Coordinates of C-alpha atoms in Angstrom, one line a residue:
X1 CA -43.3 -6.6 21.1
X2 CA -44.7 -10.2 19.7
X3 CA -43.1 -13.2 18.3
X4 CA -44.1 -15.1 15.6
X5 CA -44.4 -19.0 16.2
X6 CA -41.5 -19.8 13.6
X7 CA -39.4 -17.5 15.7
X8 CA -40.3 -19.5 18.7
X9 CA -39.5 -22.7 17.1
X10 CA -36.0 -21.5 16.1
X11 CA -35.1 -20.1 19.3
X12 CA -34.4 -22.9 22.1
X13 CA -33.3 -22.8 25.6
X14 CA -31.4 -25.7 27.1
X15 CA -30.5 -25.2 30.7
X16 CA -27.1 -27.5 31.3
X17 CA -26.4 -26.1 34.6
X18 CA -28.1 -29.0 36.8
X19 CA -26.9 -27.8 40.0
X20 CA -28.5 -24.1 39.7
X21 CA -31.4 -23.8 41.8
X22 CA -34.6 -21.9 40.6
X23 CA -35.7 -20.7 37.2
X24 CA -33.8 -18.1 34.9
X25 CA -36.2 -16.0 32.9
X26 CA -36.0 -16.7 29.0
X27 CA -37.4 -13.3 27.0
X28 CA -37.4 -13.5 23.3
X29 CA -37.3 -10.1 21.3
X30 CA -36.5 -10.8 17.8
X31 CA -33.1 -12.0 17.5
X32 CA -32.0 -10.7 21.1
X33 CA -32.2 -13.3 23.9
X34 CA -32.5 -12.0 27.4
X35 CA -31.4 -14.4 30.2
X36 CA -31.9 -13.3 33.8
X37 CA -31.2 -9.5 32.9
X38 CA -28.3 -10.5 30.8
X39 CA -28.7 -9.2 27.4
X40 CA -27.2 -12.0 24.7
X41 CA -27.0 -10.9 21.1
X42 CA -27.4 -13.9 18.6
X43 CA -28.0 -14.2 14.7
X44 CA -30.7 -16.7 14.1
X45 CA -30.7 -19.8 13.9
X46 CA -28.0 -20.0 16.4
X47 CA -29.0 -20.6 20.0
X48 CA -26.9 -20.7 23.6
X49 CA -27.5 -20.6 27.2
X50 CA -26.0 -17.6 28.5
X51 CA -26.5 -18.7 32.2
X52 CA -25.2 -22.2 31.9
X53 CA -22.1 -23.7 32.9
X54 CA -22.0 -25.4 29.5
X55 CA -22.9 -23.2 26.6
X56 CA -25.0 -24.5 23.7
X57 CA -25.1 -23.3 20.2
X58 CA -27.3 -25.2 17.7
X59 CA -28.0 -24.6 14.1
X60 CA -31.2 -25.8 12.4
X61 CA -29.2 -28.5 10.5
X62 CA -29.4 -30.3 13.5
X63 CA -26.1 -31.9 13.8
X64 CA -23.9 -28.8 14.2
X65 CA -24.4 -28.4 17.6
X66 CA -21.8 -28.7 20.6
X67 CA -21.1 -27.8 24.1
X68 CA -18.2 -25.6 25.9
X69 CA -17.8 -27.4 29.3
X70 CA -16.2 -26.3 32.1
X71 CA -13.1 -27.7 30.7
X72 CA -13.6 -25.1 27.8
X73 CA -13.7 -28.0 25.4
X74 CA -15.7 -28.1 22.5
X75 CA -17.9 -31.5 22.7
X76 CA -21.3 -32.9 21.3
X77 CA -19.9 -32.9 18.0
X78 CA -20.5 -36.4 15.9
X79 CA -17.0 -38.0 14.7
X80 CA -16.4 -36.2 11.1
X81 CA -18.5 -33.3 11.4
X82 CA -17.0 -29.8 10.5
X83 CA -17.2 -26.6 12.4
X84 CA -19.3 -24.7 9.6
X85 CA -18.8 -21.3 8.3
X86 CA -19.7 -18.8 11.1
X87 CA -21.0 -21.4 13.5
X88 CA -19.3 -19.6 16.3
X89 CA -19.0 -16.4 15.0
X90 CA -21.8 -14.9 17.3
X91 CA -20.9 -16.8 20.3
X92 CA -19.8 -14.0 23.1
X93 CA -18.8 -15.6 26.2
X94 CA -15.3 -15.2 26.9
X95 CA -12.9 -18.0 28.0
X96 CA -9.1 -18.1 28.9
X97 CA -8.7 -21.3 27.0
X98 CA -10.7 -23.1 24.2
X99 CA -9.8 -26.6 23.4
X100 CA -10.5 -28.0 19.9
X101 CA -11.1 -31.7 21.0
X102 CA -9.9 -34.6 18.4
X103 CA -13.8 -35.3 17.3
X104 CA -13.1 -32.0 15.1
X105 CA -11.9 -33.3 11.8
X106 CA -11.9 -29.8 10.2
X107 CA -12.6 -26.1 10.8
X108 CA -14.6 -24.4 8.0
X109 CA -13.7 -21.2 6.4
X110 CA -14.7 -18.0 8.7
X111 CA -15.7 -20.4 11.8
X112 CA -14.5 -18.0 14.2
X113 CA -14.4 -14.9 11.8
X114 CA -14.8 -11.9 14.3
X115 CA -16.4 -13.8 17.0
X116 CA -17.2 -11.5 19.6
X117 CA -15.6 -13.8 22.4
X118 CA -12.2 -13.6 20.7
X119 CA -11.9 -9.5 19.5
X120 CA -11.1 -8.0 22.9
X121 CA -7.5 -7.4 23.2
X122 CA -7.6 -6.7 27.0
X123 CA -8.8 -10.2 27.3
X124 CA -6.2 -12.5 25.9
X125 CA -7.4 -16.1 24.9
X126 CA -5.3 -19.5 24.3
X127 CA -6.5 -21.7 21.6
X128 CA -5.4 -25.5 22.3
X129 CA -5.5 -28.0 19.2
X130 CA -5.8 -31.7 20.2
X131 CA -6.4 -33.2 16.7
X132 CA -6.3 -36.5 15.3
X133 CA -4.6 -37.8 12.4
X134 CA -8.1 -37.3 11.0
X135 CA -7.9 -33.7 11.3
X136 CA -7.2 -32.1 7.7
X137 CA -8.2 -28.6 7.2
X138 CA -8.1 -24.8 9.4
X139 CA -10.3 -22.9 6.5
X140 CA -10.0 -19.5 5.2
X141 CA -10.2 -16.7 7.6
X142 CA -11.0 -19.2 10.3
X143 CA -10.1 -17.2 13.1
X144 CA -9.8 -13.7 11.1
X145 CA -10.3 -10.6 13.0
X146 CA -10.0 -12.5 16.8
X147 CA -7.4 -9.8 18.0
X148 CA -8.0 -11.6 21.5
X149 CA -6.2 -14.7 20.6
X150 CA -2.6 -14.4 21.7
X151 CA -1.5 -18.1 22.0
X152 CA -1.8 -21.3 19.9
X153 CA -0.6 -24.7 21.3
X154 CA -0.6 -27.2 18.5
X155 CA 1.9 -29.5 20.5
X156 CA -1.2 -32.0 21.5
X157 CA -2.0 -33.0 18.1
X158 CA -1.3 -36.1 16.3
X159 CA 1.9 -35.8 14.0
X160 CA -0.1 -36.2 10.9
X161 CA -2.7 -33.7 11.8
X162 CA -3.7 -30.7 9.4
X163 CA -3.0 -30.9 5.9
X164 CA -3.9 -27.7 5.0
X165 CA -4.3 -23.8 6.3
X166 CA -6.3 -21.4 4.3
X167 CA -5.3 -17.8 3.5
X168 CA -5.9 -15.4 6.4
X169 CA -6.5 -18.1 8.9
X170 CA -5.4 -16.3 11.6
X171 CA -5.5 -13.0 10.2
X172 CA -5.3 -10.1 12.7
X173 CA -4.6 -12.5 16.1
X174 CA -2.3 -10.7 18.2
X175 CA 0.0 -13.7 18.6
X176 CA 3.0 -13.6 21.2
X177 CA 3.3 -17.7 21.3
X178 CA 2.7 -20.7 19.0
X179 CA 3.4 -24.4 19.9
X180 CA 4.2 -26.4 16.7
X181 CA 2.3 -29.8 16.5
X182 CA 1.1 -31.9 13.8
X183 CA 2.2 -30.7 10.4
X184 CA 2.5 -27.3 11.3
X185 CA 6.6 -26.5 12.1
X186 CA 8.4 -23.5 12.5
X187 CA 9.8 -22.0 9.0
X188 CA 13.3 -20.7 8.3
X189 CA 13.4 -16.7 8.6
X190 CA 16.8 -16.2 8.8
X191 CA 17.9 -12.8 8.6
X192 CA 14.5 -11.5 9.6
X193 CA 15.6 -10.7 13.2
X194 CA 13.6 -12.3 16.1
X195 CA 10.3 -13.2 14.1
X196 CA 8.9 -16.6 14.4
X197 CA 7.1 -17.8 11.5
X198 CA 5.0 -21.2 11.2
X199 CA 3.4 -23.4 8.6
X200 CA 3.0 -26.2 6.4
X201 CA 6.2 -26.8 4.7
X202 CA 4.8 -28.7 1.9
X203 CA 2.6 -25.6 1.0
X204 CA 4.7 -22.6 2.4
X205 CA 8.1 -23.7 2.1
X206 CA 10.3 -20.3 2.2
X207 CA 9.0 -17.0 3.6
X208 CA 10.4 -14.2 1.8
X209 CA 9.4 -10.6 2.8
X210 CA 10.6 -9.1 -0.5
X211 CA 8.1 -11.2 -2.7
X212 CA 5.4 -13.1 -0.8
X213 CA 2.9 -12.6 2.0
X214 CA 2.5 -14.6 5.2
X215 CA -1.1 -14.6 5.1
X216 CA -1.2 -17.2 2.0
X217 CA -2.2 -20.4 2.2
X218 CA -0.1 -23.1 4.3
X219 CA 0.8 -20.0 6.6
X220 CA -2.3 -18.1 7.3
X221 CA -0.7 -15.2 9.4
X222 CA 0.9 -17.4 11.5
X223 CA 3.6 -15.4 13.1
X224 CA 4.6 -13.0 16.0
X225 CA 7.8 -11.2 17.2
X226 CA 10.1 -8.0 16.1
X227 CA 10.9 -7.9 12.4
X228 CA 14.7 -6.3 12.2
X229 CA 15.9 -7.2 8.7
X230 CA 19.9 -7.8 8.5
X231 CA 20.2 -8.6 5.1
X232 CA 21.1 -6.5 2.0
X233 CA 17.2 -6.3 0.6
X234 CA 15.8 -3.2 -0.5
X235 CA 12.0 -3.8 -0.5
X236 CA 9.2 -5.2 1.4
X237 CA 6.7 -6.7 -0.6
X238 CA 3.0 -5.3 -0.8
X239 CA 1.1 -7.2 2.1
X240 CA 4.2 -8.9 3.1
X241 CA 2.9 -8.9 7.0
X242 CA -0.4 -8.2 6.4
X243 CA -2.6 -9.6 9.0
X244 CA 0.1 -10.6 11.4
X245 CA -1.2 -9.3 14.4
X246 CA 1.8 -10.8 16.5
X247 CA 4.6 -8.8 14.6
X248 CA 4.7 -5.9 17.5
X249 CA 8.2 -4.3 16.8
X250 CA 10.1 -3.5 13.7
X251 CA 13.6 -2.1 13.7
X252 CA 15.5 -1.0 10.5
X253 CA 18.8 0.0 12.2
X254 CA 20.6 -3.1 11.2
X255 CA 19.5 -3.6 7.6
X256 CA 22.6 -3.9 5.4
X257 CA 21.1 -1.8 2.7
X258 CA 18.7 1.4 2.4
X259 CA 15.0 0.4 2.1
X260 CA 13.7 1.9 -0.8
X261 CA 10.0 0.6 -1.1
X262 CA 7.6 -0.6 1.2
X263 CA 4.3 -1.8 -0.6
X264 CA 1.1 -1.1 0.4
X265 CA -0.6 -3.0 3.0
X266 CA 3.0 -4.2 4.2
X267 CA 2.4 -3.9 7.8
X268 CA -1.8 -3.7 7.9
X269 CA -3.2 -5.2 11.1
X270 CA 0.1 -5.5 13.0
X271 CA -0.3 -4.6 16.5
X272 CA 2.8 -2.3 16.5
X273 CA 4.3 -1.1 19.6
X274 CA 7.7 0.2 18.7
X275 CA 9.4 1.1 15.2
X276 CA 12.9 2.1 15.1
X277 CA 14.2 4.0 12.3
X278 CA 17.5 3.4 10.1
X279 CA 19.0 2.8 6.7
X280 CA 15.9 4.2 4.4
X281 CA 13.3 4.8 6.9
X282 CA 12.8 7.7 8.8
X283 CA 10.0 8.9 11.6
X284 CA 7.7 11.7 9.9
X285 CA 7.4 14.8 12.1
X286 CA 3.9 15.2 12.9
X287 CA 3.5 17.9 15.8
X288 CA -0.4 18.0 15.5
X289 CA -1.0 14.4 15.7
X290 CA -0.5 14.2 19.3
X291 CA 1.6 11.0 20.7
X292 CA 1.4 9.2 17.1
X293 CA 4.6 7.9 15.8
X294 CA 4.5 7.4 11.9
X295 CA 7.5 6.1 9.9
X296 CA 7.9 5.8 6.3
X297 CA 10.6 5.7 3.3
X298 CA 12.6 8.3 3.4
X299 CA 11.4 11.2 1.1
X300 CA 8.7 9.0 -0.5
X301 CA 5.7 9.7 1.6
X302 CA 4.0 12.5 3.4
X303 CA 1.4 11.7 6.1
X304 CA -1.8 13.5 5.9
X305 CA -4.8 12.0 7.7
X306 CA -7.5 14.3 5.4
X307 CA -5.9 12.9 1.9
X308 CA -3.3 10.4 2.4
X309 CA -4.0 6.8 4.1
X310 CA -1.0 5.2 5.9
X311 CA -2.0 1.9 4.4
X312 CA -0.8 3.5 1.1
X313 CA 2.9 2.4 -0.5
X314 CA 6.0 3.7 1.5
X315 CA 4.3 3.5 4.7
X316 CA 2.2 0.8 4.9
X317 CA 0.7 1.2 8.2
X318 CA 4.4 1.7 9.7
X319 CA 2.7 3.6 12.8
X320 CA 1.5 3.0 16.3
X321 CA 0.6 5.5 19.6
X322 CA -2.4 7.8 20.7
X323 CA -3.9 9.9 17.8
X324 CA -4.9 13.4 19.4
X325 CA -5.1 16.0 16.4
X326 CA -4.9 19.5 17.2
X327 CA -4.5 21.2 13.9
X328 CA -7.5 24.1 14.1
X329 CA -8.1 24.2 10.4
X330 CA -8.6 20.5 9.9
X331 CA -12.3 19.2 10.1
X332 CA -11.8 15.7 8.3
X333 CA -10.6 12.6 8.9
X334 CA -10.2 11.1 5.4
X335 CA -11.6 7.8 4.0
X336 CA -9.2 4.8 5.1
X337 CA -6.8 7.4 7.0
X338 CA -5.9 4.9 9.6
X339 CA -7.1 1.7 8.0
X340 CA -5.6 -1.2 9.3
X341 CA -3.2 0.6 11.8
X342 CA -3.4 -1.7 14.9
X343 CA -1.0 0.0 16.5
X344 CA -3.2 2.7 17.4
X345 CA -4.3 2.9 21.0
X346 CA -6.1 5.6 21.8
X347 CA -8.3 8.3 19.9
X348 CA -9.1 11.9 21.3
X349 CA -10.9 14.2 19.0
X350 CA -11.8 17.0 21.5
X351 CA -9.3 19.2 20.1
X352 CA -10.6 19.2 16.6
X353 CA -13.0 21.8 15.3
X354 CA -14.6 18.6 13.8
X355 CA -17.1 18.6 16.5
X356 CA -17.5 21.8 17.5
X357 CA -18.2 24.0 14.5
X358 CA -21.0 24.1 11.9
X359 CA -18.7 23.4 8.8
X360 CA -19.0 20.3 6.7
X361 CA -17.1 17.6 8.4
X362 CA -16.7 14.0 8.9
X363 CA -14.9 10.6 9.9
X364 CA -14.5 9.0 6.3
X365 CA -15.5 5.7 5.3
X366 CA -12.8 3.0 6.8
X367 CA -11.2 5.9 8.7
X368 CA -10.1 3.6 11.5
X369 CA -11.5 0.0 10.3
X370 CA -9.4 -2.7 11.8
X371 CA -7.7 -0.7 14.3
X372 CA -8.0 -3.4 16.8
X373 CA -5.9 -1.9 19.5
X374 CA -7.6 1.0 20.6
X375 CA -8.6 1.0 23.9
X376 CA -10.4 4.3 24.5
X377 CA -12.5 6.6 22.1
X378 CA -13.1 10.4 23.1
X379 CA -15.3 12.8 21.5
X380 CA -16.8 16.1 22.1
X381 CA -15.1 17.4 25.5
X382 CA -17.8 19.7 26.7
X383 CA -18.7 20.6 23.4
X384 CA -21.8 20.4 21.3
X385 CA -21.7 17.8 18.6
X386 CA -21.8 19.5 15.3
X387 CA -25.1 18.6 13.5
X388 CA -23.2 18.2 10.3
X389 CA -21.3 15.8 11.9
X390 CA -21.3 12.2 9.7
X391 CA -19.5 9.0 10.0
X392 CA -18.9 7.0 6.9
X393 CA -19.3 3.3 6.3
X394 CA -17.1 0.8 8.3
X395 CA -15.3 3.8 9.9
X396 CA -14.9 1.6 13.1
X397 CA -15.4 -1.9 11.7
X398 CA -13.2 -4.4 13.5
X399 CA -12.3 -1.9 16.2
X400 CA -12.0 -3.0 19.9
X401 CA -15.5 -3.2 21.4
X402 CA -14.2 -2.9 25.2
X403 CA -12.7 0.1 24.7
X404 CA -14.3 3.1 26.4
X405 CA -16.3 5.8 24.5
X406 CA -16.2 9.3 26.4
X407 CA -18.7 11.7 25.0
X408 CA -18.9 15.2 26.8
X409 CA -17.4 13.5 30.1
X410 CA -20.2 11.1 30.0
X411 CA -20.2 7.3 28.5
X412 CA -23.8 7.1 28.4
X413 CA -24.3 10.0 25.6
X414 CA -22.9 7.2 23.6
X415 CA -26.1 5.9 22.8
X416 CA -27.5 8.9 22.1
X417 CA -25.0 10.0 19.4
X418 CA -25.6 6.4 18.0
X419 CA -29.4 7.1 17.7
X420 CA -29.3 10.6 16.5
X421 CA -26.0 11.2 14.5
X422 CA -24.5 7.9 13.0
X423 CA -27.3 5.5 12.2
X424 CA -29.1 5.6 8.6
X425 CA -32.6 6.3 8.4
X426 CA -33.4 2.6 7.5
X427 CA -31.5 -0.5 7.7
X428 CA -28.5 -1.6 10.0
X429 CA -25.4 0.9 10.3
X430 CA -22.6 0.2 7.8
X431 CA -19.9 2.0 9.8
X432 CA -19.3 -0.7 12.3
X433 CA -20.5 -4.6 12.5
X434 CA -23.8 -4.1 14.2
X435 CA -25.6 -1.6 16.1
X436 CA -24.3 -3.0 19.6
X437 CA -21.0 -4.0 18.8
X438 CA -19.3 -0.5 19.1
X439 CA -21.2 1.5 21.4
X440 CA -23.2 -0.2 24.0
X441 CA -21.0 -2.6 24.7
X442 CA -19.0 0.1 26.6
X443 CA -21.5 0.7 29.3

């Protein structure tokens, strides 16, 4: 495949590993860089060295460049330069810790949005903020979709650092630890159980799960722990805990009044591991769903994965477990059926007629979108993939890219299914982020 002169100009290679002997082959194929046999997907004009000790990404803007050195510190930035929108989004090397240095004065909207480095929930990452008093802003959705981020440490920042946190800034991060620092401090959540919420008190003063959302400006989903209300409140606001991946447990047994309303999206993207019913909330009996646990307001919601999304009112994504449907009369998983249910840990569709008869069947648009907790996907165990089988737009968008995909007990057949069953005739597939994000990363 030929490469244009313009493309060659835009792709640069920098070997920062001075100690390494010998040469590393660089092959440029469109927007894919192959280094020493390692494939590194990038979006032009971003470039970086996959085999180097110090990783470099550089945009054509000349000044927006940096290295990530052995100490996991972003370096190479000029004072006052902002991390711009999506500057880091395509960086795909994994670190256990990333340090934001004092030379950074702000982090732009969507700077780390959906970064391949930070999506894998099996590889936890800590972000340490060493910010100066000149640091002002963490932008909207700055770390959104980074489910692998489990720990944030602001304690090494100057007391005057951070004047603004944009909405959804840490949406989907599965946080288990937050250390306050700068202007980010713990907020009052008396009556919430063991929930820890952080933010900017001058912007987001008093959290209230009956009337506002934690994703809003000033908080940006900075929360983790067990939500166990002990008050006399009867409702949970629509989107109250939306995007708070650190909320892992919910317990309604101690609430002083019966919950009568749960707004839609209330627990969207919460990585739930356990739910305890009580006082208005009941567990739904779903024998044909496998080891799947769904909870809802009593007598107000009927789960049905063909027609009724769990994100809807009076359920609000209160679900966790392994989805293994066994209903012989069901051939379709409806649009947005499990949208935002980050507590789902596995999918096994081998018992469904979905994949082994000739009826019209499908996995609907957005069916498993943002189910970041899924660790394995199993399709068609020793069965023939139905020629009518379709997958809708964004069906697996935002899912865990490290989970194993097994088709006919053979992981290698995932690529064949990708090419022949699920990709549109032209253009990029819209049911996932890219043609490689979901399937080819499993080998």
